[in-house]
Coordinates of C-alpha atoms in Angstrom, one line a residue:
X1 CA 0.0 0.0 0.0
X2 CA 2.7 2.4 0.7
X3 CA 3.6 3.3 -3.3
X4 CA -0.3 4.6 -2.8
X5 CA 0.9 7.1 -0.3
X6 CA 4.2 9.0 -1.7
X7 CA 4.5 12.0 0.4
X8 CA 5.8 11.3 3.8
X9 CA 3.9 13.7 5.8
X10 CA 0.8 11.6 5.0
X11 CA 2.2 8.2 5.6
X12 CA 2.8 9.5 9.0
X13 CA -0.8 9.9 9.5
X14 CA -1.9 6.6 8.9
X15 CA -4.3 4.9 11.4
X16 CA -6.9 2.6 12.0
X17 CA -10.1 3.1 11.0
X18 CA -11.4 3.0 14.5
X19 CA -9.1 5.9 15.4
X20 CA -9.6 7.8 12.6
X21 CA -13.8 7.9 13.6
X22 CA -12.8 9.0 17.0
X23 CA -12.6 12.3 15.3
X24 CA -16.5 12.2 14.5
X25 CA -18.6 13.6 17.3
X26 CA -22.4 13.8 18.4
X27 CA -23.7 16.9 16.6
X28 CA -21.3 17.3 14.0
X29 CA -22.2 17.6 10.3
X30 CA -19.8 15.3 8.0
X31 CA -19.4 15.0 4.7
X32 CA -18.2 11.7 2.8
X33 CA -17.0 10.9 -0.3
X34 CA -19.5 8.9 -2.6
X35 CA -21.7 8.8 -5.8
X36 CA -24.1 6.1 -6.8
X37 CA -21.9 3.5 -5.4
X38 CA -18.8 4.5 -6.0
X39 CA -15.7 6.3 -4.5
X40 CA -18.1 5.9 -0.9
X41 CA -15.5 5.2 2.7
X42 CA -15.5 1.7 3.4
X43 CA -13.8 1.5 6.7
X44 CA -14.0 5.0 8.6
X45 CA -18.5 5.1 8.4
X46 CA -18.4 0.9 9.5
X47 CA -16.1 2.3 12.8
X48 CA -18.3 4.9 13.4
X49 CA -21.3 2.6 13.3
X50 CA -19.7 0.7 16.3
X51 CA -19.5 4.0 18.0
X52 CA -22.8 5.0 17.9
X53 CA -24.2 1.4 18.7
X54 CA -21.8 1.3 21.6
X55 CA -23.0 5.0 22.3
X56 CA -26.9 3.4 21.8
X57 CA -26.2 0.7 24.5
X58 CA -24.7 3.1 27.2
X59 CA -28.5 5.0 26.8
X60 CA -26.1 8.2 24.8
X61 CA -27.5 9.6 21.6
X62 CA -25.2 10.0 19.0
X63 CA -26.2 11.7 15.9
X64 CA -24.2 13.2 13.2
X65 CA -25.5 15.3 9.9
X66 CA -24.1 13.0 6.8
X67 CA -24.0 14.9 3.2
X68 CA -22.3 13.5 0.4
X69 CA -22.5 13.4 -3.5
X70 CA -25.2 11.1 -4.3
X71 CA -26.6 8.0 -3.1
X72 CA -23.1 5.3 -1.4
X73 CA -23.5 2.0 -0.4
X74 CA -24.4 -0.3 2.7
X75 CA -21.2 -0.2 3.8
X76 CA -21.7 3.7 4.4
X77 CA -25.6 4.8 4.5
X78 CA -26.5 1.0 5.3
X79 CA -24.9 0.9 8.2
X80 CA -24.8 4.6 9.8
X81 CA -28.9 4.0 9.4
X82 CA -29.2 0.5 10.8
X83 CA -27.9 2.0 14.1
X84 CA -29.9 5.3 14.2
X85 CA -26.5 7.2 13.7
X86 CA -28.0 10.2 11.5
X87 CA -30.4 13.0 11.8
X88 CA -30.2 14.4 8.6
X89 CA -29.4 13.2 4.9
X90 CA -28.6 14.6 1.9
X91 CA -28.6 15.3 -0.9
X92 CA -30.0 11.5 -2.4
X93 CA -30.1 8.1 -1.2
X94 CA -31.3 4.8 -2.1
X95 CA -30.3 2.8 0.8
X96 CA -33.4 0.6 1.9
X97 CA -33.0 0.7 5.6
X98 CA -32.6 5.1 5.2
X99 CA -35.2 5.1 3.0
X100 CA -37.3 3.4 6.3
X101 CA -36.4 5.8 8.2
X102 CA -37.0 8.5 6.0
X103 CA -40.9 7.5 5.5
X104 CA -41.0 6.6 9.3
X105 CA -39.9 10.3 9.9
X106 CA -36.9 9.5 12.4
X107 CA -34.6 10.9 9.6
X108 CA -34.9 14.2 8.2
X109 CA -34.0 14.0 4.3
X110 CA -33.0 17.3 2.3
X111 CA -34.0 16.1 -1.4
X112 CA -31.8 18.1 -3.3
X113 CA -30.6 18.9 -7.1
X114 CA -27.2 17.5 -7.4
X115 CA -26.0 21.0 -9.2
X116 CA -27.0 23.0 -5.8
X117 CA -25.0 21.3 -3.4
X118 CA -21.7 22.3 -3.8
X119 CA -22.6 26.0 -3.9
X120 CA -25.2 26.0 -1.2
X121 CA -22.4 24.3 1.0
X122 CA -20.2 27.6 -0.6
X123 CA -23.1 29.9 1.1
X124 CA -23.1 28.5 4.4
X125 CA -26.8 27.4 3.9
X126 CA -26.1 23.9 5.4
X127 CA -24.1 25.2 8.3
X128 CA -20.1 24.5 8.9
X129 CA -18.4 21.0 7.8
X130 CA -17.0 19.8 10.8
X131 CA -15.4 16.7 8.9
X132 CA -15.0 15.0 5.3
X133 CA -14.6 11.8 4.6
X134 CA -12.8 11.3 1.7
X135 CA -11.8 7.6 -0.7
X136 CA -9.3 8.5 -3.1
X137 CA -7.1 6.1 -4.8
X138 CA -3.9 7.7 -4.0
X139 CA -1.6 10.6 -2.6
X140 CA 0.8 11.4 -4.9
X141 CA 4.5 13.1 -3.9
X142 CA 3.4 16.5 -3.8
X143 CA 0.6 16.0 -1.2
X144 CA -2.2 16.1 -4.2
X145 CA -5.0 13.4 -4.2
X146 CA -5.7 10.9 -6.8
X147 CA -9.5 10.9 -6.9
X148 CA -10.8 7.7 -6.9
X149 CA -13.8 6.0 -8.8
X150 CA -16.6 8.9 -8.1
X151 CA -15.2 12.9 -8.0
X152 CA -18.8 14.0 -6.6
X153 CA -18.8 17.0 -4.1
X154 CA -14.9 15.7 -3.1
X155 CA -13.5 19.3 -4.1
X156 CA -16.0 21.2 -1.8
X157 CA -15.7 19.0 0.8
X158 CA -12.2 19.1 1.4
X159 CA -12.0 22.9 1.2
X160 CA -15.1 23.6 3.5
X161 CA -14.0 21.0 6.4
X162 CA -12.5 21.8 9.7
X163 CA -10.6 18.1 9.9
X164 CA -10.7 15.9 6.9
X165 CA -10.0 12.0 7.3
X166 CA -8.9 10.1 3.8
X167 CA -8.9 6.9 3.3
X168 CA -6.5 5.2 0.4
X169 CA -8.3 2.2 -1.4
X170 CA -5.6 0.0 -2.9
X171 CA -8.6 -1.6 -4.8
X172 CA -9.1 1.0 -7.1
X173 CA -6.9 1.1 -10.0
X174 CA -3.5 3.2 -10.1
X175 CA -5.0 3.5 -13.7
X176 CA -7.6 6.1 -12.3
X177 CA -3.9 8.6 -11.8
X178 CA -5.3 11.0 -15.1
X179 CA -8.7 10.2 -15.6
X180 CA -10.3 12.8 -13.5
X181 CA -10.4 17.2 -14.5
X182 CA -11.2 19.2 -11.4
X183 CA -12.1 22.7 -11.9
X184 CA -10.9 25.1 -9.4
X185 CA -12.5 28.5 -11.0
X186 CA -15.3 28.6 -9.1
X187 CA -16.3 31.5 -7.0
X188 CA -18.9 33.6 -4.8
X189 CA -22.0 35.8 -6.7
X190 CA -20.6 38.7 -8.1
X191 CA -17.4 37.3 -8.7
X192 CA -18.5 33.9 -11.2
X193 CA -16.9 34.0 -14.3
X194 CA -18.2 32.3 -17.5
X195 CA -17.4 28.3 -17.2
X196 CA -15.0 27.6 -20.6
X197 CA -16.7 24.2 -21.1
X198 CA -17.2 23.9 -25.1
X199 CA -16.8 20.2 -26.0
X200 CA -17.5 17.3 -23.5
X201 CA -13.9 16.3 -23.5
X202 CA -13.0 20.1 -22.4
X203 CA -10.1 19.6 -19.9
X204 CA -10.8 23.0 -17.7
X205 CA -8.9 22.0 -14.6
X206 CA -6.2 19.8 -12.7
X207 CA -6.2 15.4 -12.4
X208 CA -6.3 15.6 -9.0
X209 CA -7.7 17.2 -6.1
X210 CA -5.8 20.0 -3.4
X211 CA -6.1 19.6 0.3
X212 CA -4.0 21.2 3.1
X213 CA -2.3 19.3 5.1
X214 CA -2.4 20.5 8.1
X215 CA -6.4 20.0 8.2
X216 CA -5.9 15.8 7.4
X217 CA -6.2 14.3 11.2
X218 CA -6.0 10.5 9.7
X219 CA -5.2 8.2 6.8
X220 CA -6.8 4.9 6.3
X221 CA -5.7 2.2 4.0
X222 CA -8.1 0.1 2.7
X223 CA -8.8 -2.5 0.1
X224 CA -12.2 -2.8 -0.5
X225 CA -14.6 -2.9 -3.7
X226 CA -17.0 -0.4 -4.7
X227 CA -20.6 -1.9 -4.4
X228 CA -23.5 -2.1 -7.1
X229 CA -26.0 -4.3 -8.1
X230 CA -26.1 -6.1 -10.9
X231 CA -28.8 -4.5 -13.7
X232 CA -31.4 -7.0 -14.9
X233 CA -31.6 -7.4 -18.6
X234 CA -34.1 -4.9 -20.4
X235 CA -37.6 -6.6 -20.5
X236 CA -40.1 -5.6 -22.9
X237 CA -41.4 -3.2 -21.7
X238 CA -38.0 -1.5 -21.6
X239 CA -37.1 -2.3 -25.3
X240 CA -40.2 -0.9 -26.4
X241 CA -39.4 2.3 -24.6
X242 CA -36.2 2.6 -26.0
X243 CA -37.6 1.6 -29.3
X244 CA -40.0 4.5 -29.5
X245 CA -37.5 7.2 -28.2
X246 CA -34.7 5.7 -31.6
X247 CA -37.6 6.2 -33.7
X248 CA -38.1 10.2 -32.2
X249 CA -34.5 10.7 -32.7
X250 CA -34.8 9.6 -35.9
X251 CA -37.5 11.4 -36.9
X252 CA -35.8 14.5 -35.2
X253 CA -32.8 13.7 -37.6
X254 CA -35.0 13.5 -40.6
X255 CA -36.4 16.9 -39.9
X256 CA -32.9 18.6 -39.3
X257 CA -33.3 19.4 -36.1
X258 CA -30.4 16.7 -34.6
X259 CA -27.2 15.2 -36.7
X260 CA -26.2 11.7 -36.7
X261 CA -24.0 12.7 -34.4
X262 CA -27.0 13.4 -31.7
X263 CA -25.7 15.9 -29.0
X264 CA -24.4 15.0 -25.7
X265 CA -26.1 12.4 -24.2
X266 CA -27.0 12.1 -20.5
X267 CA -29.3 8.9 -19.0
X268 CA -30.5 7.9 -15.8
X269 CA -29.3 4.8 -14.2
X270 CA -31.0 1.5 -14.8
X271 CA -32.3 -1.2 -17.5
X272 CA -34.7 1.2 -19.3
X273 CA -31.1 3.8 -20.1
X274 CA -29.3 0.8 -20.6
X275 CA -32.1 -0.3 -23.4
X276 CA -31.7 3.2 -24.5
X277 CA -28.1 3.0 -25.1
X278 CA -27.7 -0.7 -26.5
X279 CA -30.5 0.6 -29.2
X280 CA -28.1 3.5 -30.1
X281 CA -25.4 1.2 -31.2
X282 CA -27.9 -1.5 -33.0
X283 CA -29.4 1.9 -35.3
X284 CA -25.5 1.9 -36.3
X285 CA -24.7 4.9 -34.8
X286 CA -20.7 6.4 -34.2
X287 CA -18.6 8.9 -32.6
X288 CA -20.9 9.9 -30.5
X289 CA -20.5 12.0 -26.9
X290 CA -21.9 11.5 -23.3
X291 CA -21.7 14.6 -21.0
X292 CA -23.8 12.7 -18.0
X293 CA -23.7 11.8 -14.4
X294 CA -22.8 8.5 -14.1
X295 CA -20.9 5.9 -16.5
X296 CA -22.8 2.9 -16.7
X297 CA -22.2 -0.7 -17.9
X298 CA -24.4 0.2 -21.8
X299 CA -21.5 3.1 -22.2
X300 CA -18.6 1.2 -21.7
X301 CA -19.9 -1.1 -24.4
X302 CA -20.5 2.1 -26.4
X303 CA -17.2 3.1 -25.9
X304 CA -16.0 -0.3 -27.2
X305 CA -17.5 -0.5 -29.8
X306 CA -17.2 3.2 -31.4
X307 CA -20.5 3.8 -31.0
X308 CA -20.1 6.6 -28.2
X309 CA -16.2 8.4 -28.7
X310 CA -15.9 9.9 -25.5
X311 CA -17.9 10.0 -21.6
X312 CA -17.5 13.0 -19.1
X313 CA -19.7 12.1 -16.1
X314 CA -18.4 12.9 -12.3
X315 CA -18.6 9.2 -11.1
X316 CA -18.9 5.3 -12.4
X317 CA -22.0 3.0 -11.7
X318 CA -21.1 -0.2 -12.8
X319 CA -22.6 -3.7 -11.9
X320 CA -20.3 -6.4 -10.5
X321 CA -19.6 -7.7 -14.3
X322 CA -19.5 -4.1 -15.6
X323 CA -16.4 -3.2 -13.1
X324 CA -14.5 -6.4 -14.1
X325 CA -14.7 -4.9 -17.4
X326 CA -13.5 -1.7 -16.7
X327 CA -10.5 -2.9 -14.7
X328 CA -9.3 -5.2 -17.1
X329 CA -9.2 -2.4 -19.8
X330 CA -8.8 0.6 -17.5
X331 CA -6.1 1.4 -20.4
X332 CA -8.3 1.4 -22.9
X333 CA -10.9 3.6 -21.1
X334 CA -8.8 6.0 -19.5
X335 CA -8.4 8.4 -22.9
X336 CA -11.9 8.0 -23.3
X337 CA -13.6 8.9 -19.8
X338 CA -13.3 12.2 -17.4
X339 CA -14.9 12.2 -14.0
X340 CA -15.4 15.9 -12.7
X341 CA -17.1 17.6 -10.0
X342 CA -20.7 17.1 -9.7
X343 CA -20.9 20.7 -9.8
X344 CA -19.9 21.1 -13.6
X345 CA -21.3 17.3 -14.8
X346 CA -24.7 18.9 -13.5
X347 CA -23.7 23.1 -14.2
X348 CA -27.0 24.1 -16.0
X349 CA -24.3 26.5 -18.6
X350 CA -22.5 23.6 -19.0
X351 CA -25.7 21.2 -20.0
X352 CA -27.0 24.6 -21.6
X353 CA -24.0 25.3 -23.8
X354 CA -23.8 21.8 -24.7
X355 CA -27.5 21.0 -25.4
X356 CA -27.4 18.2 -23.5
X357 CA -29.9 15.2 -24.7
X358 CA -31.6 14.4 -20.8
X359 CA -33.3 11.0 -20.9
X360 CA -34.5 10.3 -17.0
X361 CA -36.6 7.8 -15.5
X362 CA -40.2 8.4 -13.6
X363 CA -42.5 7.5 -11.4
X364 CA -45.5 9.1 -12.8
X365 CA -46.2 11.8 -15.0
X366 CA -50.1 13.2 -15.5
X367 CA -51.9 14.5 -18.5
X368 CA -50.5 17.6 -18.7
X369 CA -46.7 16.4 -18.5
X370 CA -46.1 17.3 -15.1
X371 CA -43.8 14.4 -13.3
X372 CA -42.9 12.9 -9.8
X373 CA -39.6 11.0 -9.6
X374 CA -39.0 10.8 -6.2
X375 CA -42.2 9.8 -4.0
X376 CA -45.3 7.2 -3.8
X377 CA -48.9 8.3 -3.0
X378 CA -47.6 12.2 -2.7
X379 CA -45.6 11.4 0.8
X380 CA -43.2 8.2 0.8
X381 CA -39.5 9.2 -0.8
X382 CA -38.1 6.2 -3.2
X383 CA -34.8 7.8 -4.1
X384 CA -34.8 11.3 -4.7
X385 CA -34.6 14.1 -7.5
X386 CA -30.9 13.2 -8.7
X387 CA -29.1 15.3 -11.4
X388 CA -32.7 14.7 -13.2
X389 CA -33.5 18.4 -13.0
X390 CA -29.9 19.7 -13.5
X391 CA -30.4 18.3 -17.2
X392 CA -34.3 18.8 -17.8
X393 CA -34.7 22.3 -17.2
X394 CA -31.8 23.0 -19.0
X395 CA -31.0 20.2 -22.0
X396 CA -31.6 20.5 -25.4
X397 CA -34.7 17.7 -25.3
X398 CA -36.1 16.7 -21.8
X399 CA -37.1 12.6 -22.2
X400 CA -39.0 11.2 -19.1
X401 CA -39.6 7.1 -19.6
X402 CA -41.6 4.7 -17.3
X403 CA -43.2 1.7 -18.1
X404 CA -47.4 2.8 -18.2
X405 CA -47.9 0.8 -15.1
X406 CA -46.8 -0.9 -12.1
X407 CA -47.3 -3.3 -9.3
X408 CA -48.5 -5.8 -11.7
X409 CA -51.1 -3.8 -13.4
X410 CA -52.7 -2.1 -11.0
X411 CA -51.5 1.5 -11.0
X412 CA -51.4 3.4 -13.7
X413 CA -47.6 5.4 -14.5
X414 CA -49.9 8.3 -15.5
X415 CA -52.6 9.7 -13.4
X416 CA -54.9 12.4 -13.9
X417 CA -52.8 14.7 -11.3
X418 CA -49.4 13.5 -10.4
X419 CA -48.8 13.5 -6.1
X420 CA -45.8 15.4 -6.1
X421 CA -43.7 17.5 -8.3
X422 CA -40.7 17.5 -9.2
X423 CA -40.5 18.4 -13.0
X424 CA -43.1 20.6 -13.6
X425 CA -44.7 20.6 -17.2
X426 CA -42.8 23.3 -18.6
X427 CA -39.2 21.6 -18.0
X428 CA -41.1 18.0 -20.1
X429 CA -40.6 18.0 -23.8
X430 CA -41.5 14.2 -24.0
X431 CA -43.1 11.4 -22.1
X432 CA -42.7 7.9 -23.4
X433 CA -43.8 4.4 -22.1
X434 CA -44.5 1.3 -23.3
X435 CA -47.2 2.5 -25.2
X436 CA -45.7 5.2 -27.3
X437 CA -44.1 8.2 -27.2
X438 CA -45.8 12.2 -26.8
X439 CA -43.9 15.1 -28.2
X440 CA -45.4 17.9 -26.0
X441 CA -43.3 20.4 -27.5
X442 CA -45.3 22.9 -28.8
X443 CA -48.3 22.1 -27.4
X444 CA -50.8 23.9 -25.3
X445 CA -51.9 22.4 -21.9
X446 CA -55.5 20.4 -23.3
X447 CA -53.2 19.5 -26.3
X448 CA -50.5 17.6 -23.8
X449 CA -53.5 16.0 -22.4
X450 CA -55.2 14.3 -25.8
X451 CA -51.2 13.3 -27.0
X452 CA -50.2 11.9 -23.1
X453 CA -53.4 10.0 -23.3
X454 CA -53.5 8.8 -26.7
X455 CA -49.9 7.1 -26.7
X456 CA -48.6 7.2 -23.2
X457 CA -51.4 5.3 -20.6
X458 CA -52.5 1.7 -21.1
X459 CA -54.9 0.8 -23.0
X460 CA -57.0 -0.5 -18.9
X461 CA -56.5 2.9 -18.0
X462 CA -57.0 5.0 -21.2
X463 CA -60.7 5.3 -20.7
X464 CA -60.9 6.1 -17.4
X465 CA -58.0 8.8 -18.0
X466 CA -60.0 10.2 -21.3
X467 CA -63.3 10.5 -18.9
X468 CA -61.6 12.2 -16.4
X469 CA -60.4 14.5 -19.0
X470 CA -63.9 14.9 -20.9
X471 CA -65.4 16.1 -17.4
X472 CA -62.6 18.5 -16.8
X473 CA -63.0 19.8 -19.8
X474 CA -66.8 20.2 -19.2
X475 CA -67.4 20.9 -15.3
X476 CA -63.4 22.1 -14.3
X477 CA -63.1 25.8 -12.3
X478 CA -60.9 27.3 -15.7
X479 CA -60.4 26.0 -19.2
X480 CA -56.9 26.4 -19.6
X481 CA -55.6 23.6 -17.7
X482 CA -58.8 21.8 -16.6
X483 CA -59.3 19.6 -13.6
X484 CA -61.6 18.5 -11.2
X485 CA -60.0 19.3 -7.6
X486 CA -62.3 16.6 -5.7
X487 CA -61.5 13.8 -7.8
X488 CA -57.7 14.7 -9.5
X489 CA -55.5 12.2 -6.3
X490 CA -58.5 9.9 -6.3
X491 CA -56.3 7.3 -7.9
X492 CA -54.0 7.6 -5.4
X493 CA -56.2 7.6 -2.2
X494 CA -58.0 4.2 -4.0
X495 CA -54.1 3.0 -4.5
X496 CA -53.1 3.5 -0.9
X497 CA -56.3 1.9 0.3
X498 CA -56.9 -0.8 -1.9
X499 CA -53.1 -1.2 -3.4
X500 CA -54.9 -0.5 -6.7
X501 CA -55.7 2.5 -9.4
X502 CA -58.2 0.3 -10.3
X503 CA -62.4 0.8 -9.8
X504 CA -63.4 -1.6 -7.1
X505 CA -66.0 -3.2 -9.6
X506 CA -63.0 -4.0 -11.9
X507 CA -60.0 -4.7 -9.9

């Protein structure tokens, strides 16, 4: 481990994991490493859970604040949330046993767009960092960090703490040394200047990341893999999806409004994106660019096979087959992927500039095109609101995909008024499911409502959606974007009653 750590002053700091969470007290507000899996502390947030259960027994509360990039791993939010060890979250998660405490309301969550988080810390708005928690994959000679397999809010994080604690994962490849182009021209409102991001594969800043010394209380070695799940293979329902949004870009292409060379691409994480992305390289085409989030298993196949040229994302998500890959040809990769900041992947003049091409996943969306991707019957958090808005508002085209139902059949994916916003219906330019695809672009707010129904709900919930529509229409307080107020979360009240959308008589 020790050619990981080349500058002497840091090798004297090495410690124990144990140790090095001594330096986390009751109260405190930390901030760890971490991004959709990867890059998360394996050792230090496991010690600190032993703390706080020790801490539990002995009838002491122990609480800390925990932000970090995105959503880590059990190893991190898993196990700080088994033992009750934070009061808040943010700014995303998709840990099971926080998500429990979440809906049970003994965590407060701070859902968040990805983009805000590094400058809100900036303000002050989420108080002083007491500590980070940083996993980087080396320190090289002149005290600089290697970042390791996620660059999330790393940069903030180790300027804003009081004390920062890093731990060296020998796991990781030495290959990462390179990969990674942190910016360091940020500043304070009135002093910004323009972001000199042209081209996805811009390099704007340094391939590693500063931190002073004299603020680093402890250095952990570890050796420990980063920890995703394995994707399950696009079902049908997916392929169709992805098969209706190729045919839109196609179109689009037809009527000179995209290139074969498409425009950046950013997708959400999952089977229905990776459905997405295979279909890009079936429809033959090449030399195409990413400027996204995360890197997933469909872009490293894209990458291999010419298909996409280059990937800028701030962090990998790769299933257990997908990282094999990518650390058997790390070589290969590494001139073709650049991790940043989460701050400029999700910048909205970056994604602006750019003109981004967002395709994001949903929970629901209603008639008009306004969509929830973050909660269940208005009040239960899944996950949370990602980089998804980041790249809506502000992309070139705004995709939301969903299958048209769920739970077997039994609720519909779009609903006459969605439970909670996220993306309201001036940020969608198209909904696609299953079904087909609506191009709302254009289109005035009764007009969303005839396309969403026509090609986006199922054909068990289409007439029930058109009714609700046709009374709307008819009985509604205003014309312009007509509902019926004692009937629009009806669907959802019979859903968390019955566990169903559908009538009683027909369920």
């Amino acid at each position: 481990m020790s050619e990981r750590i080349r500058h002497p002053l840091f090798r004297d700091r090495i410690t124990s994991a144990a140790e090095a969470a001594a330096a986390i007290r009751p109260g405190m507000t930390v901030a760890m490493s971490g991004f959709t899996g990867a890059g998360y502390p394996k050792a230090v947030p496991q010690a600190l859970a032993a703390r706080v259960e020790q801490a539990n027994a002995a009838g002491e509360r122990f609480r800390i604040k925990v932000l970090t990039g995105a959503s880590t791993a059990p190893e991190l939010d898993g196990a700080l949330a088994k033992v009750e060890g934070m009061e808040l979250r943010l700014p995303y998660q998709s840990d099971p046993a926080v998500r429990e405490r979440i809906n049970a309301g003994t965590l407060d969550y701070i859902d968040i767009h990805l983009s805000h988080v590094a400058q809100h810390a900036w303000f002050g708005f989420f108080g002083k960092l007491d500590v980070a928690v940083v996993e980087v994959a080396g320190i090289r000679e002149d005290g600089s960090l290697v970042p390791s397999s996620s660059v999330g809010n790393n940069k903030t994080w180790l300027e804003q703490a009081d004390k920062v604690i890093l731990e060296v994962n020998s796991w990781q490849p030495a290959a990462l040394d390179g990969m990674h182009d942190v910016y360091y021209g940020t500043a304070l409102p009135p002093h910004r200047k323009p972001i000199l991001l042209e081209h996805p594969d811009d390099r704007i800043g340094e391939p590693s990341l500063r931190v002073d010394p004299d603020k680093v209380v402890a250095v952990v070695e570890t050796h420990a893999p980063d920890r995703n799940s394995a994707f399950s293979p696009p079902d049908e329902a997916s392929r169709r999806i992805a098969g209706h949004l190729l045919d839109f870009l196609s179109h689009e292409i037809d009527r000179g409004r995209l290139t074969r060379g498409l425009l950046p691409l950013q997708s959400g994480v999952g089977n229905i994106a990776n459905a997405v992305l295979g279909g890009l390289a079936e429809g033959g085409y090449q030399g195409l660019t990413a400027y996204t989030e995360v890197i997933q298993d469909g872009m490293l196949e894209l990458l291999k096979n010419g298909t996409l040229r280059m990937a800028s994302a701030t962090s990998f998500s790769l299933s257990p087959a997908g990282i094999e890959e990518f650390n058997a040809n790390v070589d290969f990769y590494r001139s073709r992927i650049l991790l940043r900041p989460q701050e400029i992947s999700n910048h909205p003049e970056v994604i602006r500039r750019l003109g981004c091409i967002a395709m994001n996943g949903m929970i629901e969306a209603d008639i008009y095109g306004n969509v929830n991707s973050t909660h269940i019957a208005g009040s239960r958090i899944m996950n949370g609101i990602g980089g998804s808005g980041d790249f809506a508002r502000n992309g070139y085209l705004s995709v939301f995909m969903s299958p048209s139902t769920a739970r077997g059949g039994q609720v519909s994916g779009i609903v006459p008024m969605v439970s909670h916003v996220d993306h309201t219906e001036h940020d969608t330019m198209v909904l696609v499911t299953e079904q087909g695809l609506a191009d709302l672009r254009g289109l005035a707010p009764r007009q969303r409502a005839k396309r969403v129904i026509e090609t986006c709900a199922h054909p068990d919930f289409r007439p029930m959606l058109q009714d609700y529509f046709d009374r709307a229409c008819r009985d509604g307080h205003g014309m312009h974007t007509p509902h019926l107020l004692g009937e629009a979360l009806s669907w959802h009240q019979r859903m968390v009653e019955t566990g169903s959308m559908r009538p009683a008589a027909t369920g």
